[in-house]
Coordinates of C-alpha atoms in Angstrom, one line a residue:
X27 CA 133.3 -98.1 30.0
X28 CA 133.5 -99.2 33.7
X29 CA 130.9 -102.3 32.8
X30 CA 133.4 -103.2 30.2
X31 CA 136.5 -103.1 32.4
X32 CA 134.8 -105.0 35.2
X33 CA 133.1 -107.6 32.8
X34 CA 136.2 -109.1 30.5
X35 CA 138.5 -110.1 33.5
X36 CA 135.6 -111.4 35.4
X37 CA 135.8 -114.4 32.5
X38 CA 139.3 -114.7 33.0
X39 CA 138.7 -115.6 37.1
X40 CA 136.1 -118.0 36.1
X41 CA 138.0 -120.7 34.2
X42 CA 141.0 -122.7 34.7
X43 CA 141.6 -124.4 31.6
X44 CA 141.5 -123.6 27.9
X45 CA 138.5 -125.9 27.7
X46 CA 136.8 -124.0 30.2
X47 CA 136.6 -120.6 28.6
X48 CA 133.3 -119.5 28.1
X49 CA 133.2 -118.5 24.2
X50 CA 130.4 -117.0 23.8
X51 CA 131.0 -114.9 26.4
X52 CA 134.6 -114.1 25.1
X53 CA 133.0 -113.6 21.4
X54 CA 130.4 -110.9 22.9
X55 CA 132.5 -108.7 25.2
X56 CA 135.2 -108.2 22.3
X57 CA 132.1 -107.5 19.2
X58 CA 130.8 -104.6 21.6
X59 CA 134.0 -103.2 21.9
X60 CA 134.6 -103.8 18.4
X61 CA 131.2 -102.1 17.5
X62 CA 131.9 -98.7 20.1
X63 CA 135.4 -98.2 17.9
X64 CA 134.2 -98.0 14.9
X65 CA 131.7 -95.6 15.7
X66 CA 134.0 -93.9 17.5
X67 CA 136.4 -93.6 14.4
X68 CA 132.9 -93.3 12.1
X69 CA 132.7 -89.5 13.9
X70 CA 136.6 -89.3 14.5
X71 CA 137.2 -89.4 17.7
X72 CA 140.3 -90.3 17.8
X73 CA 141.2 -90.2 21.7
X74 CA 138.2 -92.4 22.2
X75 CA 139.3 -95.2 19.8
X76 CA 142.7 -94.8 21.6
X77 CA 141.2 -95.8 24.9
X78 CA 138.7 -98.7 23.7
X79 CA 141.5 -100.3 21.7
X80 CA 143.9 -100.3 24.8
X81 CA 141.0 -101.6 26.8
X82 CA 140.2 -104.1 24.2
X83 CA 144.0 -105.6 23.6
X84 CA 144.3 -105.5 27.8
X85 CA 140.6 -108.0 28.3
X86 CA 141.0 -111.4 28.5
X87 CA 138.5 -112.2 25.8
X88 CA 140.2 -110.8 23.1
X89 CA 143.5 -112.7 24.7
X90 CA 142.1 -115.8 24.2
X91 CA 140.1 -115.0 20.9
X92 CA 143.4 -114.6 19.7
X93 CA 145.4 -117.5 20.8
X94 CA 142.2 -119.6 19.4
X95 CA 142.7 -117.7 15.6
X96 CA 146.4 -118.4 15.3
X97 CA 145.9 -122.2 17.1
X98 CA 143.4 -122.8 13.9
X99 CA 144.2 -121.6 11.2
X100 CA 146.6 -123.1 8.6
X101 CA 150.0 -122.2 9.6
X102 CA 149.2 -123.7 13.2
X103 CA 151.8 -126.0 12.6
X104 CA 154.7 -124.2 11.3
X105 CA 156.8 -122.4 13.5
X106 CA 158.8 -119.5 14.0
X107 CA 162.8 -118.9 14.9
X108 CA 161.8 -120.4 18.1
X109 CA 160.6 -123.7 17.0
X110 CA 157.0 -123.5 19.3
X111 CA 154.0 -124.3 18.3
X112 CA 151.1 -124.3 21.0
X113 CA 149.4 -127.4 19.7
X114 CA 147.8 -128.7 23.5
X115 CA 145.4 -127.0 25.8
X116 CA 148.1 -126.5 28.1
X117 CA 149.7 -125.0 25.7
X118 CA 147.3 -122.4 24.7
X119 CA 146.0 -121.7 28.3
X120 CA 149.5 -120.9 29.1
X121 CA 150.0 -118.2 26.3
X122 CA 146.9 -116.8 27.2
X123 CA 148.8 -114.7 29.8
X124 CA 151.9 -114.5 27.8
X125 CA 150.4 -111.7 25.5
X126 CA 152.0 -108.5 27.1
X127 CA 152.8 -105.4 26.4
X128 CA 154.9 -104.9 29.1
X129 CA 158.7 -106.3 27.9
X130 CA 157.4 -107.6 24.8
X131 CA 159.8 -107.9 22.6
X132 CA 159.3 -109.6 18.6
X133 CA 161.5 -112.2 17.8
X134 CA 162.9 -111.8 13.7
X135 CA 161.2 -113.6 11.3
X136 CA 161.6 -116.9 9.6
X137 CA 162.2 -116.4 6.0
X138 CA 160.8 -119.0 3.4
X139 CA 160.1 -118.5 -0.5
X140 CA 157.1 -119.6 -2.4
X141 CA 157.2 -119.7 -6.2
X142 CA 155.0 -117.2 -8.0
X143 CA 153.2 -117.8 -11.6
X144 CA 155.6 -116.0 -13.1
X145 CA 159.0 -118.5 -12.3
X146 CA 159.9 -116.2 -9.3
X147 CA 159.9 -116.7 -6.2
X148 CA 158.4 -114.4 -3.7
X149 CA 159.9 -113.7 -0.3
X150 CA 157.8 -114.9 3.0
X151 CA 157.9 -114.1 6.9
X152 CA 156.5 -116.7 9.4
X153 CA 156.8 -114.7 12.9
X154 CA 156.6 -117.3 15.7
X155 CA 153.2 -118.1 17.5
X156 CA 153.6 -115.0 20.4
X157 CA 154.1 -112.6 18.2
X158 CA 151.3 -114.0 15.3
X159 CA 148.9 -114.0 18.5
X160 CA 150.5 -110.8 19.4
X161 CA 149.1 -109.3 16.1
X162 CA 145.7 -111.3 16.2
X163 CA 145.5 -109.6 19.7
X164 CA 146.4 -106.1 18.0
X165 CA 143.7 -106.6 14.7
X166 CA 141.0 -107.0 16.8
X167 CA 141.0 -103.3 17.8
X168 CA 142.8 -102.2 14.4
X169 CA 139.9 -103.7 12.1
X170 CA 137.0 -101.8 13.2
X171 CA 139.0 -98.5 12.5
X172 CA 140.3 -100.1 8.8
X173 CA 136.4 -101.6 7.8
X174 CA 135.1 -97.9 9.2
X175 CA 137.9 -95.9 7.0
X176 CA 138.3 -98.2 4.2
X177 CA 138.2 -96.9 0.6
X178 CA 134.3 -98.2 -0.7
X179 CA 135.4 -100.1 -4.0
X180 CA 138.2 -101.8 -2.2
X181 CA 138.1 -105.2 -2.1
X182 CA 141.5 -107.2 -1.3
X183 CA 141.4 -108.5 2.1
X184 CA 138.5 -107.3 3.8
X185 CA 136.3 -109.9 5.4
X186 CA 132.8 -110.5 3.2
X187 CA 135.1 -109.1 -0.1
X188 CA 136.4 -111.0 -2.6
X189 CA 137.3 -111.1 -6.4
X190 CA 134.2 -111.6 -7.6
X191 CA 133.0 -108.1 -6.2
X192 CA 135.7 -106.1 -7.7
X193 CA 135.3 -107.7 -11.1
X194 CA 131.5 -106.8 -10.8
X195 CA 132.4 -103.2 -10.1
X196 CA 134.1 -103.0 -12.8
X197 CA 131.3 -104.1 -14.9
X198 CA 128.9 -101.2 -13.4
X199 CA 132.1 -99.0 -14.6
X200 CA 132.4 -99.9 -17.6
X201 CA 129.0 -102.2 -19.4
X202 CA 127.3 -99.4 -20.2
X203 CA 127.0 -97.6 -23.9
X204 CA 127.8 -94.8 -23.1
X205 CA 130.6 -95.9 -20.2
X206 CA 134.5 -94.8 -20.1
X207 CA 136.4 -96.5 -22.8
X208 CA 139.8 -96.5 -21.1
X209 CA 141.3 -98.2 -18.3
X210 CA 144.8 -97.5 -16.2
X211 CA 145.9 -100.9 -15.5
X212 CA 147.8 -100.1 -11.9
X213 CA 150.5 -102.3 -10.4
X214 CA 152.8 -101.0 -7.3
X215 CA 155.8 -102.1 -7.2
X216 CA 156.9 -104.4 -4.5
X217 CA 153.8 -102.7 -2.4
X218 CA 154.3 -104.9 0.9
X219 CA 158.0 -104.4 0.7
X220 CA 158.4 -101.0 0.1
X221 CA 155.4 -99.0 2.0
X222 CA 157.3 -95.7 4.7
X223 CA 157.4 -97.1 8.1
X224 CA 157.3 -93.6 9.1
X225 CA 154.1 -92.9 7.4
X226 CA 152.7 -96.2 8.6
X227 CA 153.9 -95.0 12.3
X228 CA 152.3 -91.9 12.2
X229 CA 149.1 -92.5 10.8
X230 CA 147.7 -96.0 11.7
X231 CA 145.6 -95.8 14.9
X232 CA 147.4 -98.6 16.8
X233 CA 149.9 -98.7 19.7
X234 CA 153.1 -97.0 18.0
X235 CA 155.3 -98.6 20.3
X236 CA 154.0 -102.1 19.2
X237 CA 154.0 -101.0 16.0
X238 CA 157.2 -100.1 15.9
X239 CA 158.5 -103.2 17.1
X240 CA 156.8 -105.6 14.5
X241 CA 158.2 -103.3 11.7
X242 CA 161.7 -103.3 12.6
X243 CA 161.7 -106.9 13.8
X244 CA 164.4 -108.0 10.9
X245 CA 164.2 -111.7 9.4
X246 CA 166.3 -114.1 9.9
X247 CA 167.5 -116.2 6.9
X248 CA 170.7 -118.5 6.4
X249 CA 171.9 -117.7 10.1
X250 CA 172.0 -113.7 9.9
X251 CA 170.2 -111.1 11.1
X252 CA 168.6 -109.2 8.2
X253 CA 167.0 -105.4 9.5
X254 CA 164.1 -104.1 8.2
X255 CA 163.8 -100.4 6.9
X256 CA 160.9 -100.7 4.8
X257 CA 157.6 -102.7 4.3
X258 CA 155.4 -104.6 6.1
X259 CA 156.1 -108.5 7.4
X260 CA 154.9 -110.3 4.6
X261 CA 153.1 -113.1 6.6
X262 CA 152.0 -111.7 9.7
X263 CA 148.3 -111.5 10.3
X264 CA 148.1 -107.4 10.8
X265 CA 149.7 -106.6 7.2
X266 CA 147.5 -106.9 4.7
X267 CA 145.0 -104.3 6.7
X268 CA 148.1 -102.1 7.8
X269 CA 148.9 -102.6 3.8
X270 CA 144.9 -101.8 3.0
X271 CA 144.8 -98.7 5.0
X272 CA 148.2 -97.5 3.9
X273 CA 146.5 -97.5 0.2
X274 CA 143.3 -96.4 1.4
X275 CA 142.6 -92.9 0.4
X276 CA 143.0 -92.7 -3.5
X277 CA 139.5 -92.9 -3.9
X278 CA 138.8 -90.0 -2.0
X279 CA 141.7 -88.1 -3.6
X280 CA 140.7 -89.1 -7.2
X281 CA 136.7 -87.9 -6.3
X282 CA 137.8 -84.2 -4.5
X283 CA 139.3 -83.8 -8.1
X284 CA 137.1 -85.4 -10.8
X285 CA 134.0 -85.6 -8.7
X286 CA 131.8 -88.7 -7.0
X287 CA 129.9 -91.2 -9.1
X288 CA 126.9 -90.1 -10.5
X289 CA 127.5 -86.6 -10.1
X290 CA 127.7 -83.9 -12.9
X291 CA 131.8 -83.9 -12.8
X292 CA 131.9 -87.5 -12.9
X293 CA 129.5 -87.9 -16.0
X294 CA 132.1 -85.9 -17.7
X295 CA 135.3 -87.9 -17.0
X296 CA 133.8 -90.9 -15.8
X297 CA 136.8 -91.7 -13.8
X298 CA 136.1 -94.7 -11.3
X299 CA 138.5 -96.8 -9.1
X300 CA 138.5 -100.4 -8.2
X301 CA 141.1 -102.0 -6.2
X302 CA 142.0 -105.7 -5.3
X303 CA 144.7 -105.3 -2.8
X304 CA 147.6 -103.9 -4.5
X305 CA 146.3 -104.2 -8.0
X306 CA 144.0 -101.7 -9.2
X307 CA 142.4 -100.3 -12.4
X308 CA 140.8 -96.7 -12.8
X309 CA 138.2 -95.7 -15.8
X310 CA 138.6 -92.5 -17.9
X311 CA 137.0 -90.9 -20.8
X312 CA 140.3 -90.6 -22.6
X313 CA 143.8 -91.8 -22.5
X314 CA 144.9 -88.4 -22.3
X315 CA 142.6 -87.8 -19.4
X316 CA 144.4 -90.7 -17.7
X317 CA 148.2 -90.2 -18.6
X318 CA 148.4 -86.3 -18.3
X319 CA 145.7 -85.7 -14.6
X320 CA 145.0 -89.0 -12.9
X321 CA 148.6 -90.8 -13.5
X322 CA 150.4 -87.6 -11.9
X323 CA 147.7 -88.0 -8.8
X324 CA 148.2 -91.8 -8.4
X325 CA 151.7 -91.3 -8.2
X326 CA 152.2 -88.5 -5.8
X327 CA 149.8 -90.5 -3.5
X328 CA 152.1 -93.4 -3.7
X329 CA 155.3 -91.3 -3.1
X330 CA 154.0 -90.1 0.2
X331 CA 154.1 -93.4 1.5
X332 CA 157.1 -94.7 0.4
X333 CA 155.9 -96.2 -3.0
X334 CA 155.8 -96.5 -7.0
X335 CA 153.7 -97.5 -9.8
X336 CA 155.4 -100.4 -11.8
X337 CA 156.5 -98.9 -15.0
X338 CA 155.9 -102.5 -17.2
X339 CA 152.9 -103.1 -15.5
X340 CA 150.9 -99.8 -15.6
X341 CA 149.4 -99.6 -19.0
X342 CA 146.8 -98.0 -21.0
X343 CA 143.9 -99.9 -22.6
X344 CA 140.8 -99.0 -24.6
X345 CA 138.2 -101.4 -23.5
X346 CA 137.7 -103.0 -27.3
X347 CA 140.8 -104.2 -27.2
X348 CA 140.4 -106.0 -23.5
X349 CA 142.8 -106.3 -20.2
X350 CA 143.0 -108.9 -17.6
X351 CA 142.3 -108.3 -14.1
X352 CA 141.9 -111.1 -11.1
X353 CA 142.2 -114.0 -13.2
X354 CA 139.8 -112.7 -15.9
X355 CA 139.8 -110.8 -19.1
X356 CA 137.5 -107.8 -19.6
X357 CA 136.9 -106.5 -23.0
X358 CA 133.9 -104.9 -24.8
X359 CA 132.6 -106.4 -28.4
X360 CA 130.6 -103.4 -29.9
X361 CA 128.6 -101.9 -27.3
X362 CA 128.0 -105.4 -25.1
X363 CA 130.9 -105.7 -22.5
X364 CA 132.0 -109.6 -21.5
X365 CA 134.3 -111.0 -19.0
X366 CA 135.7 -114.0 -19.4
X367 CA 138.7 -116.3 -18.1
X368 CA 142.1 -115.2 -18.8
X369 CA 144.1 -116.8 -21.5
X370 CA 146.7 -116.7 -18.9
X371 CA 144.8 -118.2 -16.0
X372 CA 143.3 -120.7 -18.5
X373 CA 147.0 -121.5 -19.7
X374 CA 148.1 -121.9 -16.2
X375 CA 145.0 -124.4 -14.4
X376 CA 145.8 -126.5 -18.3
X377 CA 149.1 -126.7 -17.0
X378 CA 148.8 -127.3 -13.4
X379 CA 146.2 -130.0 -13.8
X380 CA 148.8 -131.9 -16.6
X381 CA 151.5 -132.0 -13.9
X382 CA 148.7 -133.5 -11.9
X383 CA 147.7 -136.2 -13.9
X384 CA 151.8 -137.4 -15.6
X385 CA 152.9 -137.0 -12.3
X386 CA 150.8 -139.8 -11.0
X387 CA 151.1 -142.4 -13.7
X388 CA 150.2 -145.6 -11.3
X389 CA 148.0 -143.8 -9.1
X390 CA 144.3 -146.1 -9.4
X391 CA 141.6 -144.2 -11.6
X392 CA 139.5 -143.9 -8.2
X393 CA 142.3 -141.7 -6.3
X394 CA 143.4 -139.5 -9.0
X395 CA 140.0 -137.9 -9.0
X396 CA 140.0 -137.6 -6.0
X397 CA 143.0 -135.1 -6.6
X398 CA 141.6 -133.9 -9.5
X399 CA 137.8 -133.1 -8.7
X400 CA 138.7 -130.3 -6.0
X401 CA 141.1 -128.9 -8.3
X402 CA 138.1 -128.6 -11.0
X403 CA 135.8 -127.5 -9.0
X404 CA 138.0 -124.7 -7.1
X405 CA 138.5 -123.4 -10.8
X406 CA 135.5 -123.3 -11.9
X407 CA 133.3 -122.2 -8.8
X408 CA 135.8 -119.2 -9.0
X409 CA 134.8 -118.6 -12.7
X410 CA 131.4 -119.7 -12.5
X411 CA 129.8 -115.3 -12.2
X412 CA 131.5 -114.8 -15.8
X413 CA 130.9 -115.7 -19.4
X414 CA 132.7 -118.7 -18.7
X415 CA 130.6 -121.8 -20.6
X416 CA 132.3 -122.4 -24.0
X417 CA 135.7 -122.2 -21.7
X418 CA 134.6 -124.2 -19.3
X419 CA 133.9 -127.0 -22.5
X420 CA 137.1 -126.3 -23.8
X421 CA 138.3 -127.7 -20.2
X422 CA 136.3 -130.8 -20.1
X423 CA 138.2 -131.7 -23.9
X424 CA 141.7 -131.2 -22.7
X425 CA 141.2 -133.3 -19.9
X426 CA 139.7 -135.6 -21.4
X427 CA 142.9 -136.1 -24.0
X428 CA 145.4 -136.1 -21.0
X429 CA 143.9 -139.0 -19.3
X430 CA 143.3 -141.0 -22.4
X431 CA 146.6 -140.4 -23.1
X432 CA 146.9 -141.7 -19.0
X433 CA 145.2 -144.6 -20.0
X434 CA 146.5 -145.6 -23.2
X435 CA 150.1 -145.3 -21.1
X436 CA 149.2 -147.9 -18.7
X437 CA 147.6 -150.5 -20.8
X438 CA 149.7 -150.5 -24.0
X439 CA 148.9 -154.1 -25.0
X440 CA 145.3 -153.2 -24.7
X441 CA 142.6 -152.4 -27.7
X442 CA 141.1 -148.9 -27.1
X443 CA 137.8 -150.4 -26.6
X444 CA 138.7 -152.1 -23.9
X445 CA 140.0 -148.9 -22.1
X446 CA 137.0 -147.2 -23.2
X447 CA 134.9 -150.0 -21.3
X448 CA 137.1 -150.0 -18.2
X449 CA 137.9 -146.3 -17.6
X450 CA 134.9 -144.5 -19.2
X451 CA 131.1 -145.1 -18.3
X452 CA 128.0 -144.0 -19.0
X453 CA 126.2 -141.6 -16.3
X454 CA 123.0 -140.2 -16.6
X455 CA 123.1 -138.8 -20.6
X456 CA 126.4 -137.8 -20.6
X457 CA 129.3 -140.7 -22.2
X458 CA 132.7 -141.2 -21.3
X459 CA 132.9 -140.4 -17.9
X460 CA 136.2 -141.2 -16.5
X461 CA 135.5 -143.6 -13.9
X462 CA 137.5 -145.8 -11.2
X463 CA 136.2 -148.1 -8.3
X464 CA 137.6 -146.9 -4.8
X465 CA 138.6 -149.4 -2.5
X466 CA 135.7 -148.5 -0.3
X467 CA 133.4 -150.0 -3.3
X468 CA 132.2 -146.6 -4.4
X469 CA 131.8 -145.7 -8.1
X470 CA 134.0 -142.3 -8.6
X471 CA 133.5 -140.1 -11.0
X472 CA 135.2 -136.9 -12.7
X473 CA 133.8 -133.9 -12.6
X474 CA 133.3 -131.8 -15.5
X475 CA 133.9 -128.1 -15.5
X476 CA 131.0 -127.9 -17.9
X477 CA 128.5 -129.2 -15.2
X478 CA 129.5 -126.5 -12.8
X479 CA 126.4 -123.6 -13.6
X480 CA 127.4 -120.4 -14.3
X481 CA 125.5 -118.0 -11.5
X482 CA 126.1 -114.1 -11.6
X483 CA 127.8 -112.9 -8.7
X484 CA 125.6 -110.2 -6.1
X485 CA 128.0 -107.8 -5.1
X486 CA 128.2 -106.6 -1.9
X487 CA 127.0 -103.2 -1.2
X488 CA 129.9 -100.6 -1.0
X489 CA 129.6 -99.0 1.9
X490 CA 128.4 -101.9 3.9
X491 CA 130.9 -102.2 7.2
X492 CA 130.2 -105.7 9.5
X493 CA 131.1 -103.5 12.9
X494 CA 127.7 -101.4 12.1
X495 CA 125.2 -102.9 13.8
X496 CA 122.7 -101.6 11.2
X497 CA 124.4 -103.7 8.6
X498 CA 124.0 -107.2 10.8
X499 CA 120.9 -108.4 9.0
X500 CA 122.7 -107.4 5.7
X501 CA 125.8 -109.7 6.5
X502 CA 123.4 -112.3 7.2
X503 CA 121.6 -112.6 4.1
X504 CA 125.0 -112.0 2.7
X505 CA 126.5 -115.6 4.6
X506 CA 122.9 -117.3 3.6
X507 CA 123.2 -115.9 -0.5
X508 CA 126.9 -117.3 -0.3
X509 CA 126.0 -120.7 1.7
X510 CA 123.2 -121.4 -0.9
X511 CA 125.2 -120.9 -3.5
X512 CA 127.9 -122.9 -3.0
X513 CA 128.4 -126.7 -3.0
X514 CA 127.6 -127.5 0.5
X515 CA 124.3 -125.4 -0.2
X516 CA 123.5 -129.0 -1.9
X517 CA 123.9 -131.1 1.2
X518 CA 122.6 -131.9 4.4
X519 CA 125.2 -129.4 6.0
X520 CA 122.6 -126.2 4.7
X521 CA 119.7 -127.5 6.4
X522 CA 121.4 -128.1 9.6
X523 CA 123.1 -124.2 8.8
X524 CA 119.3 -122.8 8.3
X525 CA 118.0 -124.8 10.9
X526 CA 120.6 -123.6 13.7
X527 CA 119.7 -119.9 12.5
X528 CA 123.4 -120.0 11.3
X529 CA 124.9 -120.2 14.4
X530 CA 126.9 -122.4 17.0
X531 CA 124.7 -123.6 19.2
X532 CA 128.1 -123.5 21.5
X533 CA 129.4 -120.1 21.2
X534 CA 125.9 -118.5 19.3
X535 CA 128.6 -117.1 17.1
X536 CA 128.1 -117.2 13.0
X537 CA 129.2 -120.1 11.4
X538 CA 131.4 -119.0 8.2
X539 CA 133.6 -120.7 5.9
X540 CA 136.6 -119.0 7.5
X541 CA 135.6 -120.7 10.9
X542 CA 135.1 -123.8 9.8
X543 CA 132.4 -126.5 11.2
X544 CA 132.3 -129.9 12.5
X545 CA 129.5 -132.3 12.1
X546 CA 128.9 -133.5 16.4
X547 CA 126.4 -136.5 16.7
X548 CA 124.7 -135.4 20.0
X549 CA 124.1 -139.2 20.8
X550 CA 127.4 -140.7 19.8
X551 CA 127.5 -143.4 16.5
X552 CA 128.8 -146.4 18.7
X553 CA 125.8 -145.3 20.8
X554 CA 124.0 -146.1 18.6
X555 CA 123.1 -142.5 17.3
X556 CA 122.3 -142.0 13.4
X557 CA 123.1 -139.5 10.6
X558 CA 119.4 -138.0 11.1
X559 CA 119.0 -134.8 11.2
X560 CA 117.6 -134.6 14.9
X561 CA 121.4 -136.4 15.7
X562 CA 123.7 -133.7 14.2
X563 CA 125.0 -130.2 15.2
X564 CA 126.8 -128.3 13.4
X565 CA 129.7 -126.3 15.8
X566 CA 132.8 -124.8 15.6
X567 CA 136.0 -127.3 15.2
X568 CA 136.6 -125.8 19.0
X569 CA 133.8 -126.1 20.1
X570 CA 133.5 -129.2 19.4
X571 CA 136.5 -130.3 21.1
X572 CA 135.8 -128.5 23.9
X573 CA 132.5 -130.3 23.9
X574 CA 134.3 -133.5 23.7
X575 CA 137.0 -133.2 26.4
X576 CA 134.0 -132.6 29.0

């Protein structure tokens, strides 16, 4: 511990600016500490993760690691009750030494709406940038402990999870013959809202005063003062893991009664659990099994901390009959389980990508796919691991009837013919692509859903935890498998990926679709440098302005 505590403020006494900071250096001090909590809280030492997560929040690497994740990511711009944003190096030096424990003090939050699928709107807390960086700062030593504790088949906002991993678990549940043939659809009701602060005090393993603090912050919203009693800040970087871990435990409650997988008790109830934040869906032999034992556990597990199923959202489904879950509807025909897009979902991209197209009526051909194509392709690459072809078809043909209708609209003294021949050419063997010269000269073109090819998803292994070091190489080929198969894994931006060993040749940290990349020409363009690949390097959007201001 004393090499620690001498090596993390020896960084700080080395630079003088924010484009000084050694980041690699930074990255490597807080992944060790990182790495010694969670095997501290792996064999429950509890006093020891205590005293590395104090020593982690006090360094000056994970000070600035901090102040770099909340200057990056989306919301960079959007301030809080104060009105700052730290958008200059200056800026960001500064607050480097403004993240405190001593007198801090959280400032309410800014309360916004955002409309939900269903008409509503749901309620949103922006805190300002101190106290986002504040709990940046404070998720670097919580997330070891929640990745180390975590429930195995949870999957809602966990780095290296995602949907497409909870809807493959529920295939291993329930594709077999002889597999459960029921399913408790679980919904909590207003989860992030509603969870004990108490419980949340007393049994997270953070700083309780901190803690504390952020949970009884208030919002502010038409001039007053709102207190909180209740719920985490929806919109603060620590609660959807302080949310996670609150939930965490079910599994292990739901196994010490009807057994782990694969075991003789479980064969005979076959009850499993998978859970996408605060949606979930457990498997059962029976309905009885599942209304009279497992319903009557769920809930007093969610009582204890302050919460309740949702009565018109917790229903009980034979698998022939089919449920959605994450966008996706699982049903078995016979004995042959399939999962495809749900009506609902389907219903809603239809409709989103309509507004899109009558809401831009004298937009050129050429710019409206250039709204449209991401849209597609985000839909579809999220649908792509599921029996999702004759859908994706189905797509392609009501699109295809919404911008004829487009083009028919703006050219009504026009023969059809001559539409056909402006806005729909021939590429490769397929017909009637809809087509539209861009001002740069360059023929665009729409994508088709249909041409997106469906892949089945690998899920990640279970118990798999990124602060082990034996799982590094496992996350590894993880990134790679992911890289390759998505659309970049076509381009030039792979083979510069592969060919850096996946790294940042800056900061030798892992380069990740949540990081982000730049393209750097080491020998500038106006220098005469090309596109080759000898002349590119792929680094970190601040890395590479760091690179640039020297």
């Amino acid at each position: 511990m004393s090499t620690a505590e001498t090596a993390v403020p020896a960084s700080s006494h080395l630079t003088a600016s924010w484009h000084s900071i050694d980041w690699e250096t930074s990255h490597r001090q807080v992944r060790g500490l990182q790495v010694r909590i969670a095997k501290a809280a792996k064999s429950q030492q509890w006093r020891r993760v205590k005293a590395l997560q104090r020593m982690l929040v006090r360094s000056f690497a994970a000070k600035a690691l901090a102040v770099k994740r909340v200057t990056e990511n989306r919301g960079r711009r959007t301030p809080g009750v104060d009105g700052e944003t730290w958008s200059t190096p200056e800026g960001k030096w500064g607050a480097i030494f403004r993240l405190k424990r001593t007198g801090y003090q959280p400032r309410p939050l800014r309360r916004v709406y955002i409309p939900k699928a269903n008409g509503q709107r749901r309620p949103l807390g922006i805190p300002t940038m101190l106290d986002r960086a504040m709990q940046a700062l404070y998720l670097l030593a919580l997330e070891p402990v929640s990745e180390t504790t975590a429930d195995r088949n949870s999957y809602g906002f966990r780095p290296y999870r995602s949907t497409a991993d909870a809807i493959e678990q529920l295939f291993v549940n329930l594709g077999r013959k002889h597999s459960a043939q029921w399913v408790m659809e679980g919904d909590i009701k207003g989860c992030f809202d509603n969870i004990n602060h108490d419980w949340l005090i007393t049994n997270i393993p953070l700083d309780k005063v901190v803690l504390r603090k952020w949970l009884k912050a208030g919002y502010m919203e038409s001039g007053l003062l709102n207190p909180t009693e209740a719920g985490t800040p929806q919109g603060g970087i620590i609660s959807p893991v302080l949310a996670n871990m609150a939930l965490d435990g079910l599994e292990k409650v739901l196994e010490s009664q009807f057994g782990q997988r694969n075991t003789k008790a479980s064969y005979k109830t076959k009850v499993n659990y998978v859970r996408y934040a605060d949606d979930f869906v457990i498997t059962g032999i029976s309905k009885e099994l599942l209304e009279n034992e497992v319903k009557p556990l769920v809930e007093a597990f969610m009582a204890e901390r302050g919460l309740s199923l949702a009565v018109e959202k917790t229903l009980f489904t034979h698998v022939s009959d089919g449920f959605d879950f994450l966008g996706q509807n699982v049903r078995k025909y016979g004995d042959k389980l399939l999962i495809k897009p749900a009506h609902k979902n389907l219903k809603a991209f239809l409709v989103k990508v309509k507004a899109m197209i009558e809401g831009n009526k004298t937009l050129p051909a050429s710019l409206l796919i250039d709204k449209l194509n991401p849209v597609i392709r985000g839909w579809a690459n999220y649908h792509r691991p599921v029996v999702a072809k004759q859908t994706f078809n189905y797509v392609d043909y009501r699109i295809w009837k919404l911008l004829w209708q487009w083009c028919r609209r703006r050219h009504l003294n026009r023969s059809k013919r001559w539409i056909k021949e402006k806005y729909f050419k021939r590429v490769g063997t397929r017909s009637w692509v809809f087509s539209g010269l861009h001002p740069s000269g360059k023929l665009k073109t729409l994508l088709y859903a249909s041409d997106v090819p469906i892949k089945r998803h690998t899920k990640i292994r279970a118990e798999a935890n990124p602060f082990d070091p034996a799982d590094e190489m496992y996350f590894e080929e993880r990134l790679e498998y992911t890289w390759r198969n998505s659309d970049e894994g076509k381009r030039k931006t792979l083979k510069l990926w592969i060919i850096q060993k996946k790294r940042c040749p800056r900061c030798k940290q892992l380069i990740t679709f949540d990081t982000g990349w730049n393209i750097h020409h080491i020998i500038e363009r106006h220098k005469g440098g090309g596109d080759e690949l000898e002349n590119l390097e792929l680094l970190h959007p601040n890395c590479h302005r760091q690179l640039h201001s020297r």
